[in-house]
PDB file of C-alpha atoms in Angstrom:
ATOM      1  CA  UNK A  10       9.414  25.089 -17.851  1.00  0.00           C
ATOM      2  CA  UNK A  11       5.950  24.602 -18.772  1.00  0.00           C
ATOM      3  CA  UNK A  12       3.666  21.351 -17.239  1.00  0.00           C
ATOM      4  CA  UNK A  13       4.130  19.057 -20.115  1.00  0.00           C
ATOM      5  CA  UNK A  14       8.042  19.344 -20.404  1.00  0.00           C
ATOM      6  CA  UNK A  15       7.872  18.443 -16.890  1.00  0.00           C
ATOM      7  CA  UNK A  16       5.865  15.756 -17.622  1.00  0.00           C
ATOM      8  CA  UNK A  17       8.164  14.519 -20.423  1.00  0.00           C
ATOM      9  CA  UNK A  18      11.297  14.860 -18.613  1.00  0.00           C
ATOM     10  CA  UNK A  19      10.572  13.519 -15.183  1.00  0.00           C
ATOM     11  CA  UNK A  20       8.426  10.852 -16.839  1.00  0.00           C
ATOM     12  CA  UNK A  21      11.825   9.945 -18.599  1.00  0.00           C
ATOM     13  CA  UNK A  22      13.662   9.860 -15.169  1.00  0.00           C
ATOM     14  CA  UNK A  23      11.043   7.348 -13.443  1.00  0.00           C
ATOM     15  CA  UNK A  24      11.509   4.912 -16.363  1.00  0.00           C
ATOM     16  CA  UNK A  25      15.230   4.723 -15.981  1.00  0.00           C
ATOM     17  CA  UNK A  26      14.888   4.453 -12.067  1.00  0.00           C
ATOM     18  CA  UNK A  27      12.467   1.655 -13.373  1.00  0.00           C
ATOM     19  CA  UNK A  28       9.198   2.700 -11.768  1.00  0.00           C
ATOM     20  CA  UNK A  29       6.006   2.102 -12.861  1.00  0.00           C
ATOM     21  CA  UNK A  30       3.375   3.640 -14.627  1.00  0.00           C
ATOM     22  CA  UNK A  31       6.128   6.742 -14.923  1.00  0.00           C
ATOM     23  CA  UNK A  32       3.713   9.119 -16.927  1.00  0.00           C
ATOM     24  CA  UNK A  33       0.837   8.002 -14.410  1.00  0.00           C
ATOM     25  CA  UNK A  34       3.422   9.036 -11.280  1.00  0.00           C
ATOM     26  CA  UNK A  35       4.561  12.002 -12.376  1.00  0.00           C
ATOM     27  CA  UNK A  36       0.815  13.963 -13.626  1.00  0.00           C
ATOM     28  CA  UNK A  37      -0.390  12.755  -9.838  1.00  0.00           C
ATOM     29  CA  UNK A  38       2.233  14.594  -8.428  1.00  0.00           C
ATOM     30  CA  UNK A  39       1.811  17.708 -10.625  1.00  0.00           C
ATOM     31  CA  UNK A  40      -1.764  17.326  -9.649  1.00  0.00           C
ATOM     32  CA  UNK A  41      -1.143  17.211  -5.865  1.00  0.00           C
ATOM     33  CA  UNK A  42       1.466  20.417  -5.989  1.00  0.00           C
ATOM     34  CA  UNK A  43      -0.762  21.783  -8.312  1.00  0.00           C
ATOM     35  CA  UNK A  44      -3.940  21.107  -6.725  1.00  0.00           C
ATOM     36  CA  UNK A  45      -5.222  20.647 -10.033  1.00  0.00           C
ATOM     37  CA  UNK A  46      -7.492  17.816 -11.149  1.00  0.00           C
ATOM     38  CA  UNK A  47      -5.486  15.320 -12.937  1.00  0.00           C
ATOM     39  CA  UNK A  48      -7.509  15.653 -16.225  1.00  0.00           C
ATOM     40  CA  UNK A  49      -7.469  19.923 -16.108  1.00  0.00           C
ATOM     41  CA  UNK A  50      -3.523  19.242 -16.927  1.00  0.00           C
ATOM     42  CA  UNK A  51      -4.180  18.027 -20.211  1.00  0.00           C
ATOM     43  CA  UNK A  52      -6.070  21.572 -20.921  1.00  0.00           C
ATOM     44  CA  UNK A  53      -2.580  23.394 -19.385  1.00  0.00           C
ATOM     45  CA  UNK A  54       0.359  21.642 -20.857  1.00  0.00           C
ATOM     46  CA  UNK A  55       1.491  25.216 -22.102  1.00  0.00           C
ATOM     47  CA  UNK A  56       1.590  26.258 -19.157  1.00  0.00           C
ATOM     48  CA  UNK A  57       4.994  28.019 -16.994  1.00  0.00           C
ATOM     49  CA  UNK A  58       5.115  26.475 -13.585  1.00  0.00           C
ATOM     50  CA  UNK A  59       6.866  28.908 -11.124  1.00  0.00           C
ATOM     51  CA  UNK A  60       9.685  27.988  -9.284  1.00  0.00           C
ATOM     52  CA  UNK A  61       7.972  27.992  -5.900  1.00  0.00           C
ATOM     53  CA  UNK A  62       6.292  24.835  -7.763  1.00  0.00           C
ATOM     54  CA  UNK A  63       9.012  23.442 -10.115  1.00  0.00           C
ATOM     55  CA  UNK A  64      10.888  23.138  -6.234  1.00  0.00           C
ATOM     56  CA  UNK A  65       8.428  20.741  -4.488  1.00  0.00           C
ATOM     57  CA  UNK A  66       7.465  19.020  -7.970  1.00  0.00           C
ATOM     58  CA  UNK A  67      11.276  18.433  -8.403  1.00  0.00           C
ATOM     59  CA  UNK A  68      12.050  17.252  -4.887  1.00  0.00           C
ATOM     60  CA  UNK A  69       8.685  14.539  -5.203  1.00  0.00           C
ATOM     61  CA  UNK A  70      10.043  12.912  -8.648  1.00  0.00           C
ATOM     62  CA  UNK A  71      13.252  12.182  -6.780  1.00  0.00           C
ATOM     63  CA  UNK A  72      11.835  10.766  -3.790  1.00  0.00           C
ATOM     64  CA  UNK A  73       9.650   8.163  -6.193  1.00  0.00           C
ATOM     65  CA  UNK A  74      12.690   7.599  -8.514  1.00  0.00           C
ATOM     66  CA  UNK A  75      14.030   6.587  -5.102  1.00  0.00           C
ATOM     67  CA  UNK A  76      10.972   3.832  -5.287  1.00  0.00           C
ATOM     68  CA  UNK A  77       9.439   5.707  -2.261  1.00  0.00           C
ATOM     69  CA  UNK A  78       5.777   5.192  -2.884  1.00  0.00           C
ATOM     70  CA  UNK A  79       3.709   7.838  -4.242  1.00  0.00           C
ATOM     71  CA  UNK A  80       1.348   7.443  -1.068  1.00  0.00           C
ATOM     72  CA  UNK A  81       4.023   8.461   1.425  1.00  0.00           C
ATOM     73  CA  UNK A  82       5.083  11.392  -0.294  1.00  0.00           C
ATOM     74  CA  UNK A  83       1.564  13.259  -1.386  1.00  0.00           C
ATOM     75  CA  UNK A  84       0.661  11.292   2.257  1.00  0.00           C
ATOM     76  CA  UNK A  85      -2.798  10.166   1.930  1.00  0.00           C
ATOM     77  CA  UNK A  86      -4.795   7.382  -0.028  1.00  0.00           C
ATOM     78  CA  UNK A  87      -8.280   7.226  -1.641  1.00  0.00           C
ATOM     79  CA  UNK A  88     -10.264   4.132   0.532  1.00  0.00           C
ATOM     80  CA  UNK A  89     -13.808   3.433  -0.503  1.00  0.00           C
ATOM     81  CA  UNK A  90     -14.642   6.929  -1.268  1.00  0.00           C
ATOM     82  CA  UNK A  91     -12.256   8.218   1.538  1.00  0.00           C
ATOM     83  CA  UNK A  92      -9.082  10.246   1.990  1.00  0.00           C
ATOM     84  CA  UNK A  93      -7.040   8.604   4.073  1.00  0.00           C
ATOM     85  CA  UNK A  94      -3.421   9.755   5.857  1.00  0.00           C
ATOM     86  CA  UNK A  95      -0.648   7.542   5.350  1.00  0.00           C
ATOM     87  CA  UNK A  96       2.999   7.628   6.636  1.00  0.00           C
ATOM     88  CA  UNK A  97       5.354   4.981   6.775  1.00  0.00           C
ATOM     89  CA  UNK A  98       4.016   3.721  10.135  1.00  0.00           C
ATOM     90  CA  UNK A  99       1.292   2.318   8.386  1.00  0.00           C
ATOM     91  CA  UNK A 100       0.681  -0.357   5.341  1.00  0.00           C
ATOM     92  CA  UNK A 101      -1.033   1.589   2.337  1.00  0.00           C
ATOM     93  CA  UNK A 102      -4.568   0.312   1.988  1.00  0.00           C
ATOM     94  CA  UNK A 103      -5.229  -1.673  -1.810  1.00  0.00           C
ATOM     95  CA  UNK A 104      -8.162  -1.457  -3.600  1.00  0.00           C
ATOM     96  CA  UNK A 105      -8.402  -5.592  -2.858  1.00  0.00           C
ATOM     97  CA  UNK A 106      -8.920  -4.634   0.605  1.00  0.00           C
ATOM     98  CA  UNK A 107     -11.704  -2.332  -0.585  1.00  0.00           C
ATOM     99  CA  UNK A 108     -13.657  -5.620  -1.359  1.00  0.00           C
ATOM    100  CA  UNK A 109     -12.932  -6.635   2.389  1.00  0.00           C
ATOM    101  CA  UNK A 110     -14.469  -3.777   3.529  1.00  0.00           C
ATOM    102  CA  UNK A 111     -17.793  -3.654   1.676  1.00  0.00           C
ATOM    103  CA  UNK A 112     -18.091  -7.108   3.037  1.00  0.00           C
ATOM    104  CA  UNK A 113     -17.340  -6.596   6.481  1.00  0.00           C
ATOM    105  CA  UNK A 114     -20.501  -3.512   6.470  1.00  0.00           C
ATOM    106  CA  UNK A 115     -22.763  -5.279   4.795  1.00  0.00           C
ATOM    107  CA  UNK A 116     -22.721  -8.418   7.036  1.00  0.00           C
ATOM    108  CA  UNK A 117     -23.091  -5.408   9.871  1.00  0.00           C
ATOM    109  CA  UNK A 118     -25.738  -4.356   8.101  1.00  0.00           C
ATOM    110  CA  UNK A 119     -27.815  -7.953   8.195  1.00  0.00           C
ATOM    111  CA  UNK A 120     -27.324  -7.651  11.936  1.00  0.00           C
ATOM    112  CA  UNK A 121     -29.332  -4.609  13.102  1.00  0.00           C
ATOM    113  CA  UNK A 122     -32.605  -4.445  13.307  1.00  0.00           C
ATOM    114  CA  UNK A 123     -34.808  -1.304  14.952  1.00  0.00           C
ATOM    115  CA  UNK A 124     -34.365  -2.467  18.389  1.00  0.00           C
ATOM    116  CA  UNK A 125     -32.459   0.567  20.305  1.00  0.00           C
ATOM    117  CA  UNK A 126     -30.161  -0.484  23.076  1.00  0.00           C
ATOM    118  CA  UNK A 127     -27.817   1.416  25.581  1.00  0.00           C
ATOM    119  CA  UNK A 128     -24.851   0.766  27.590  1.00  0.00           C
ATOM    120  CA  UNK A 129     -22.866   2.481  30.253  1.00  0.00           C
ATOM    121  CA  UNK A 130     -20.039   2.021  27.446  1.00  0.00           C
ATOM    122  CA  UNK A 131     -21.191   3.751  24.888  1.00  0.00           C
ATOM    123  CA  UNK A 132     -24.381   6.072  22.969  1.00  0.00           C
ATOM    124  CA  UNK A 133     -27.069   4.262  22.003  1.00  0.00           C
ATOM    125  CA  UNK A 134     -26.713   2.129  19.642  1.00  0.00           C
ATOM    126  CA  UNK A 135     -28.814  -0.728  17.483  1.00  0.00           C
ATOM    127  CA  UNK A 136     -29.330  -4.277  18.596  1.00  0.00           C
ATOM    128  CA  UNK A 137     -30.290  -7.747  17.605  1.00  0.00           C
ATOM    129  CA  UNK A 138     -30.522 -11.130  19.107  1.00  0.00           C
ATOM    130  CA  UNK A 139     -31.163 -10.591  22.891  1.00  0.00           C
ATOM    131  CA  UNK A 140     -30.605  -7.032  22.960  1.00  0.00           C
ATOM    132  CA  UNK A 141     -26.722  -6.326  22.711  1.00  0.00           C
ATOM    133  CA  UNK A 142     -25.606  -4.106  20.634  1.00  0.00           C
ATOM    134  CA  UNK A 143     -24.204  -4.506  17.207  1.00  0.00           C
ATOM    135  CA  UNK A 144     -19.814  -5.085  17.909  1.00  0.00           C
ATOM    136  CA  UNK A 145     -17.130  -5.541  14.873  1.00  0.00           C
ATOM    137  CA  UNK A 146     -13.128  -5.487  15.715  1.00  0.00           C
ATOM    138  CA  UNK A 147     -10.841  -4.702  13.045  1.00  0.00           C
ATOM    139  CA  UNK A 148      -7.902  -6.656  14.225  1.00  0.00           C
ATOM    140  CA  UNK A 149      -4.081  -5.177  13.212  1.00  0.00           C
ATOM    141  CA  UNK A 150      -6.021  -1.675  11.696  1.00  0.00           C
ATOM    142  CA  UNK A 151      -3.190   0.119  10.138  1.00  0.00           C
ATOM    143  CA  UNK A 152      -4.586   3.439   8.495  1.00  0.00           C
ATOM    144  CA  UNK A 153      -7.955   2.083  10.330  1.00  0.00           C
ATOM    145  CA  UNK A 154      -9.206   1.871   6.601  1.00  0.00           C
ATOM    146  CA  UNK A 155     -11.275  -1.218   7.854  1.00  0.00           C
ATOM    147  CA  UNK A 156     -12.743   0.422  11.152  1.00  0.00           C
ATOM    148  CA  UNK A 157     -13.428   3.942   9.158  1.00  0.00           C
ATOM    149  CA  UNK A 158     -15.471   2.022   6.630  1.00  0.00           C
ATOM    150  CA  UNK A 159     -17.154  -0.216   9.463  1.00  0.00           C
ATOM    151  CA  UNK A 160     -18.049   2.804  11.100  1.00  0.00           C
ATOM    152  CA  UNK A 161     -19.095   5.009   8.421  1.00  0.00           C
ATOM    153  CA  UNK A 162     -21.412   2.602   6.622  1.00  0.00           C
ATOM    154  CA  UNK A 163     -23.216   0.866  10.115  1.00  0.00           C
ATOM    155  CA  UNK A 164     -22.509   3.966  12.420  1.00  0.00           C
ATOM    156  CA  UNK A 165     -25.410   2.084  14.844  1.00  0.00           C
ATOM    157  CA  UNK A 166     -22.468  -0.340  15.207  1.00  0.00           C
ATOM    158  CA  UNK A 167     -19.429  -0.564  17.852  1.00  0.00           C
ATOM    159  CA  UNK A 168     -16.202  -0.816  16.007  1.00  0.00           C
ATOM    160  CA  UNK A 169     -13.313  -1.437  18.166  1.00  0.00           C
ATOM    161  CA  UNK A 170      -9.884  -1.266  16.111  1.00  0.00           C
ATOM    162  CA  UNK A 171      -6.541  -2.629  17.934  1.00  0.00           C
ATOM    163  CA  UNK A 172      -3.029  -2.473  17.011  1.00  0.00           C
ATOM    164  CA  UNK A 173       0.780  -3.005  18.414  1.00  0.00           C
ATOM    165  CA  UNK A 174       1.979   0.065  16.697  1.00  0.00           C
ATOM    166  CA  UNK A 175       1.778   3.243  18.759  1.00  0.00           C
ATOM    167  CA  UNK A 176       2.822   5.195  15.450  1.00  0.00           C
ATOM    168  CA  UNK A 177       0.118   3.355  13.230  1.00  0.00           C
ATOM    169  CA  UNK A 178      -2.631   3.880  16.038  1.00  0.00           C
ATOM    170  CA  UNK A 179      -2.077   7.931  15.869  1.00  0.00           C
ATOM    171  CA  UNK A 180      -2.692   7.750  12.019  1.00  0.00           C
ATOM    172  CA  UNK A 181      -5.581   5.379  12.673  1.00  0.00           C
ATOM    173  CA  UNK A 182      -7.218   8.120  15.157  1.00  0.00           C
ATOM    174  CA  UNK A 183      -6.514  10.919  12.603  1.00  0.00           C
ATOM    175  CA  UNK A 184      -8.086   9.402  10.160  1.00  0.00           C
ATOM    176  CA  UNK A 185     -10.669   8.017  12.130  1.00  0.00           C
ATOM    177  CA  UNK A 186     -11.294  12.159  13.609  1.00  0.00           C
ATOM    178  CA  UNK A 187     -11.159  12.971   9.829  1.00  0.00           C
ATOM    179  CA  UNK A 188     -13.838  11.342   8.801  1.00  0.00           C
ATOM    180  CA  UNK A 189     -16.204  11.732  12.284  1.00  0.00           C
ATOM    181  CA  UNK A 190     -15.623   8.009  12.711  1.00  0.00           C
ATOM    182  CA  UNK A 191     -16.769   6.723  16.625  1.00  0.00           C
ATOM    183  CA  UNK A 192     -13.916   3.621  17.356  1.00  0.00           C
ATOM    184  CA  UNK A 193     -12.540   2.759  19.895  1.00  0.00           C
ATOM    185  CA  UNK A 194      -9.086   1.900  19.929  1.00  0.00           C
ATOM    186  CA  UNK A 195      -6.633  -0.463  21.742  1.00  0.00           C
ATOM    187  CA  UNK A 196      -2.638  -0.654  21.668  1.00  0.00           C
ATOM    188  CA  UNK A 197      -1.450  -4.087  22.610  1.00  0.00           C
ATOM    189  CA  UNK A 198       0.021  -7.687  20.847  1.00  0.00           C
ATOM    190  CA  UNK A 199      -3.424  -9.354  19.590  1.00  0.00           C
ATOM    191  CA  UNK A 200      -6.276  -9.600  21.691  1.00  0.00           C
ATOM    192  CA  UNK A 201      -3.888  -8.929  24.629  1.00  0.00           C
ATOM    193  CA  UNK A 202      -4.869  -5.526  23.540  1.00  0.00           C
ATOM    194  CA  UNK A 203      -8.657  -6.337  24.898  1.00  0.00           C
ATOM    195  CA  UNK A 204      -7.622  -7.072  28.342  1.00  0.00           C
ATOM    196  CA  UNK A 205      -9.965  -4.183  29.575  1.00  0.00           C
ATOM    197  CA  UNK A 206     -12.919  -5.587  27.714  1.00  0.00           C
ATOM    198  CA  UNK A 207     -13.416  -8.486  28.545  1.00  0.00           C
ATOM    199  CA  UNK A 208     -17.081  -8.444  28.525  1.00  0.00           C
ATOM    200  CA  UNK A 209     -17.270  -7.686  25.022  1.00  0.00           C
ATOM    201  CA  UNK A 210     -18.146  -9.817  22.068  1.00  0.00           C
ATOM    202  CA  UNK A 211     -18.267  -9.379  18.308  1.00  0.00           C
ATOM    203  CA  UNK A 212     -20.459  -9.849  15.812  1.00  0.00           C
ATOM    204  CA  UNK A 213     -17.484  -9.427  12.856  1.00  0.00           C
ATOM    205  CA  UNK A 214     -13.935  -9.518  13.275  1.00  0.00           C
ATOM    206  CA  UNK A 215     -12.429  -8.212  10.159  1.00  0.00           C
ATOM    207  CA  UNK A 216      -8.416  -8.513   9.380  1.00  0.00           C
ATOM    208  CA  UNK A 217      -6.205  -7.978   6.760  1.00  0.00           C
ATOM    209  CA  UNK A 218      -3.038  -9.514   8.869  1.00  0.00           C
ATOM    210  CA  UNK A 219       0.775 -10.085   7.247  1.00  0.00           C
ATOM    211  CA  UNK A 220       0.687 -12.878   5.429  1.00  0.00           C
ATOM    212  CA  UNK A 221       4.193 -12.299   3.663  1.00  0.00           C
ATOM    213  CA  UNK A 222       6.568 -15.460   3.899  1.00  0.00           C
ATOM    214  CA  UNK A 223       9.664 -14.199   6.040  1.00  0.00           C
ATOM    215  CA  UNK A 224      11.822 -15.077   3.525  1.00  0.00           C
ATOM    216  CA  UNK A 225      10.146 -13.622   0.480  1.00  0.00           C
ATOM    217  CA  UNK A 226       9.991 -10.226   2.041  1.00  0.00           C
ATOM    218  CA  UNK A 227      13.705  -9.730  -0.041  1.00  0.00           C
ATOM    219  CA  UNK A 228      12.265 -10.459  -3.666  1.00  0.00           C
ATOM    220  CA  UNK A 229       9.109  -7.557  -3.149  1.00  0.00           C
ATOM    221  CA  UNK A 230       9.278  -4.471  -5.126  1.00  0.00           C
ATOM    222  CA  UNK A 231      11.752  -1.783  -3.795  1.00  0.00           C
ATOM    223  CA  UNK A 232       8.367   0.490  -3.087  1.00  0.00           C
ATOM    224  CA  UNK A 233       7.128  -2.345  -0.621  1.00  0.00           C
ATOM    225  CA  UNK A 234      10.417  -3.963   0.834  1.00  0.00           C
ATOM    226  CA  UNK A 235      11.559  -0.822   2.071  1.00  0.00           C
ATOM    227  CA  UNK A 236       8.824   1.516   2.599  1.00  0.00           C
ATOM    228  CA  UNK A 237       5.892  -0.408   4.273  1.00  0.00           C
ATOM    229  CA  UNK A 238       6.389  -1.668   7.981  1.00  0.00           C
ATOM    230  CA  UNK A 239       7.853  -5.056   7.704  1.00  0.00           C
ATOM    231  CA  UNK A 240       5.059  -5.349  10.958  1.00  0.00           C
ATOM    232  CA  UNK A 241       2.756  -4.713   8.298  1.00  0.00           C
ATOM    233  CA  UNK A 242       3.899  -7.697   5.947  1.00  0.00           C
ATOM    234  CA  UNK A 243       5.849 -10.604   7.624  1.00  0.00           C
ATOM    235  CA  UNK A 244       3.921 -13.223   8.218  1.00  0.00           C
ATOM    236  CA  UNK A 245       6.322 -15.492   9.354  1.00  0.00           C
ATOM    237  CA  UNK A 246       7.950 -18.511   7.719  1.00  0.00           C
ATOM    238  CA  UNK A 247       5.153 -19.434   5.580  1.00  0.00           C
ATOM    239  CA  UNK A 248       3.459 -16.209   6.118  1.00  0.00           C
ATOM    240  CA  UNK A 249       0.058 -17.916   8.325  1.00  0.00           C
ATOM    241  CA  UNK A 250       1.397 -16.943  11.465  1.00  0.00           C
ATOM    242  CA  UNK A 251      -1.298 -14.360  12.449  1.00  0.00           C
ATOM    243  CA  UNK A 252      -3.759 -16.882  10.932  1.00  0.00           C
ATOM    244  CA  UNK A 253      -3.261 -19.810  13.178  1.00  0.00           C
ATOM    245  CA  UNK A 254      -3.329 -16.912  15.984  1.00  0.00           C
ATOM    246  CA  UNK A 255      -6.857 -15.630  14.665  1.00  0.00           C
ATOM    247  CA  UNK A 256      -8.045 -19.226  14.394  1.00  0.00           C
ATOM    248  CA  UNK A 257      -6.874 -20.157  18.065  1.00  0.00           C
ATOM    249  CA  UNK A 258      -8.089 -16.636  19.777  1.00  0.00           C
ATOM    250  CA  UNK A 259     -10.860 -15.619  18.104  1.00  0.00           C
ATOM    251  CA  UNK A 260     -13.303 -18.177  18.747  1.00  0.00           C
ATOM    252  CA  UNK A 261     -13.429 -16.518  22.289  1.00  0.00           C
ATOM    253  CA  UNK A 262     -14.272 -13.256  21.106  1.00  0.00           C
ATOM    254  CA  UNK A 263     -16.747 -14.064  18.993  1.00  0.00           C
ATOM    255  CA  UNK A 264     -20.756 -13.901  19.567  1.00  0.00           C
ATOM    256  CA  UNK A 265     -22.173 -17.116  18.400  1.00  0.00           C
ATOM    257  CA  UNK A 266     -23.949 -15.817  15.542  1.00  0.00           C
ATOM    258  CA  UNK A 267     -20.933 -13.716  14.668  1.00  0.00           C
ATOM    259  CA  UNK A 268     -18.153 -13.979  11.204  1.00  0.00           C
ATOM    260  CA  UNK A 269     -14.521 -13.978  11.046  1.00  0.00           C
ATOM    261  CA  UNK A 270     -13.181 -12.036   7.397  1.00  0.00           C
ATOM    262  CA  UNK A 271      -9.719 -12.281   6.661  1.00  0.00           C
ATOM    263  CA  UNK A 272      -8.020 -10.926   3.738  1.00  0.00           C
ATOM    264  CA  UNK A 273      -4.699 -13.074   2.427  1.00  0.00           C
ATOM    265  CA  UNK A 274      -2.272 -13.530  -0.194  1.00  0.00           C
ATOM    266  CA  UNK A 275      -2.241 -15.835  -3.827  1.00  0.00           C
ATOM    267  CA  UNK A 276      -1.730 -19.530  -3.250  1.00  0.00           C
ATOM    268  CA  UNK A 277      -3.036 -19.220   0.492  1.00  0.00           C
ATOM    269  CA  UNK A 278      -6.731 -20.320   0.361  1.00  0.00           C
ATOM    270  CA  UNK A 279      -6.627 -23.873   0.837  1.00  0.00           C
ATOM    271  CA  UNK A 280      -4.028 -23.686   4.204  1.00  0.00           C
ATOM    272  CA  UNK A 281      -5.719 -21.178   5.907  1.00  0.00           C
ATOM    273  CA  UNK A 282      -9.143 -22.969   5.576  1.00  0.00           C
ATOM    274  CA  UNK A 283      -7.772 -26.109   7.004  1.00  0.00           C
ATOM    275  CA  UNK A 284      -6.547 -23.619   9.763  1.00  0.00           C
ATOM    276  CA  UNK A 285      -9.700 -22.223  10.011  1.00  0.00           C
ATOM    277  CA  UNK A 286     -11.281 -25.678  10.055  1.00  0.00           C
ATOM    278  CA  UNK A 287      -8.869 -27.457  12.788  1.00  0.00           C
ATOM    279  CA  UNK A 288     -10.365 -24.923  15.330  1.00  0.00           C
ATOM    280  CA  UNK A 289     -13.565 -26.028  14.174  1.00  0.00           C
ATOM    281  CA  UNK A 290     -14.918 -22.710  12.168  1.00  0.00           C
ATOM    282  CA  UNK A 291     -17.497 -23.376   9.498  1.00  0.00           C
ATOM    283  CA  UNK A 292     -15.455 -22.417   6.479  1.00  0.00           C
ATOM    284  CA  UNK A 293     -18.677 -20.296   4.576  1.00  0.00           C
ATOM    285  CA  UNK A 294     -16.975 -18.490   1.197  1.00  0.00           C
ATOM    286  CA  UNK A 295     -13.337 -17.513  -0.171  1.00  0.00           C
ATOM    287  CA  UNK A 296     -13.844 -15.070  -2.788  1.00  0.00           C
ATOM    288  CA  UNK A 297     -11.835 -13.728  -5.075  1.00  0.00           C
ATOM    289  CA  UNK A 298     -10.866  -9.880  -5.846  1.00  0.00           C
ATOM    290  CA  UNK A 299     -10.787  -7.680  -8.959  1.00  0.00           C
ATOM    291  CA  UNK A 300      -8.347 -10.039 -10.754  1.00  0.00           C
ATOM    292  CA  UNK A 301     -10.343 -13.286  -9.861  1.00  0.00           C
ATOM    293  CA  UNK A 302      -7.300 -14.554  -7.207  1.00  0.00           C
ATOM    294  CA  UNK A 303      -8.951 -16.130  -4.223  1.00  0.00           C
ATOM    295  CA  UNK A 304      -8.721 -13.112  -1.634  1.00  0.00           C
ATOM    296  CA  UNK A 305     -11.055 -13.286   1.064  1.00  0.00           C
ATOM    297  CA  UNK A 306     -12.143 -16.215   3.993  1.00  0.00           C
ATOM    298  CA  UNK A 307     -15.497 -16.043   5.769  1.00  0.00           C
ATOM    299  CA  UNK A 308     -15.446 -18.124   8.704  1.00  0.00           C
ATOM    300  CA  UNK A 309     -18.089 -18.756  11.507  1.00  0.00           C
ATOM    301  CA  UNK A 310     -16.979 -19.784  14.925  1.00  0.00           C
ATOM    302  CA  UNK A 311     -17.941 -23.251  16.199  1.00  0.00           C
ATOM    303  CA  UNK A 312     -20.658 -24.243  17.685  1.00  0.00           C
ATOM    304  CA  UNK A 313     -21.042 -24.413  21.519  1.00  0.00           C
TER     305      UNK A 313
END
């Protein structure tokens, strides 16, 4: 069977089983058992696969016609520029949290300056203000797609990265070990998870928390609803659980000068702000992402 009756019969299959994209779907996965740029199999349609790849190839269009993402079974995700490992421990990173990212680093990046500092806790590292170094906690980090970025783009900075998961923590560190990213990482419910720092303060705490209504969870796509960790996407009854939390909690964890960004979902802008605002945060931005939804709050803590 040569690559473009595959693609013609197993992008026939997907559309019955009502996936997506189909055509799109099935050339990645010829590309990842291929290991063949996606574009090279337009110059190879003609060509026999082997059975030793018609196997694997045949065994992958099943598993998505199953509505098992496409992440999960080639296992990693693009990020920013980055390969990332994903299982089903973890919640596969979007490109909307790509904007969260960038804007997470570059507030990082405002805060050093050329003062070196050291501490017993870690290498050297940049400072500002009154000499402490440069701190950022990616609260609930999944993949650690937020902390990897942090890290790679301000590597003078101190990401810490905490999580409840102990299977979402392991792909964290793998990833994190992948891409020569310094974090530090805690296991534990919140900032429960900080207990053993308790000196430490940050200048960003960045968050892309579950902000799924319970009760909506049962309408998502098949891909979503029973794939991703339901940690990952319940946010409780009206999905702002984890953003009252981060609006209670944070505040102590925060330096002064320091920023809260929080990604959420459509139609959520206006509640969490008033969350945001009842705890007495400075409410600076929400910005929208690549289809102009309102996407992203940038908070500062109160004043003292």
């Amino acid at each position: 069977m040569t690559i473009l009756e595959v693609i013609q019969r197993s992008t026939e299959f997907l559309t019955k089983k009502g996936v997506a994209s189909p055509r799109l779907q099935v050339e990645l996965l010829i590309s990842h058992v291929l290991k063949m740029p996606r574009m090279q199999i337009y110059l190879n349609f003609e060509r026999a696969l082997a059975e030793s790849e018609l196997t694997p190839l045949r065994e992958m269009v099943q598993r998505r016609g199953n509505r098992e993402p496409l992440q999960y079974i080639i296992g990693t995700v693009p990020f920013c520029n980055w390969e990332l490992n994903v299982t089903p421990a973890v919640l596969i990173p979007r490109p909307e949290t790509e904007i969260l990212a960038e804007k997470g680093w570059q507030f990082l990046s405002t805060c050093a300056t050329e003062v070196p500092v050291t501490t017993e806790r870690s290498e050297p590292r940049h400072s500002h203000g009154g000499g402490e170094p440069i701190t950022a906690l990616d609260f609930g980090t999944g993949s650690g797609c937020l902390a990897i970025a942090l890290a790679a783009k301000v590597p003078t900075a101190e990401v810490h990265a905490l999580d409840a998961s102990d299977a979402a923590l392991q792909i964290a560190q793998q990833n994190a070990a992948k891409h020569n990213a310094k974090i530090h990482f805690h296991k534990g419910n919140g900032f429960e998870a900080l207990k053993g720092e308790a000196g430490v303060r940050f200048d960003l705490i960045i968050s892309n928390p579950p902000y799924i209504p319970s009760a909506e969870i049962a309408s998502l796509e098949p891909e979503v609803r029973d794939h991703e960790p339901r940690s990952a996407l319940d946010g409780g009854a009206d999905g702002l659980d984890f953003y009252r939390l981060l609006a209670a909690e944070s505040k102590n964890w925060l330096k002064p000068t320091g920023k809260i960004l929080l990604e959420f979902g459509d139609g959520q802008a206006d509640a969490i702000s008033k969350i945001f605002q009842s705890q007495k945060f400075v409410v600076e931005s929400v910005e929208c992402d690549y289809s102009q939804r309102p996407r992203i709050l940038s908070a500062r803590p109160p004043l003292s």
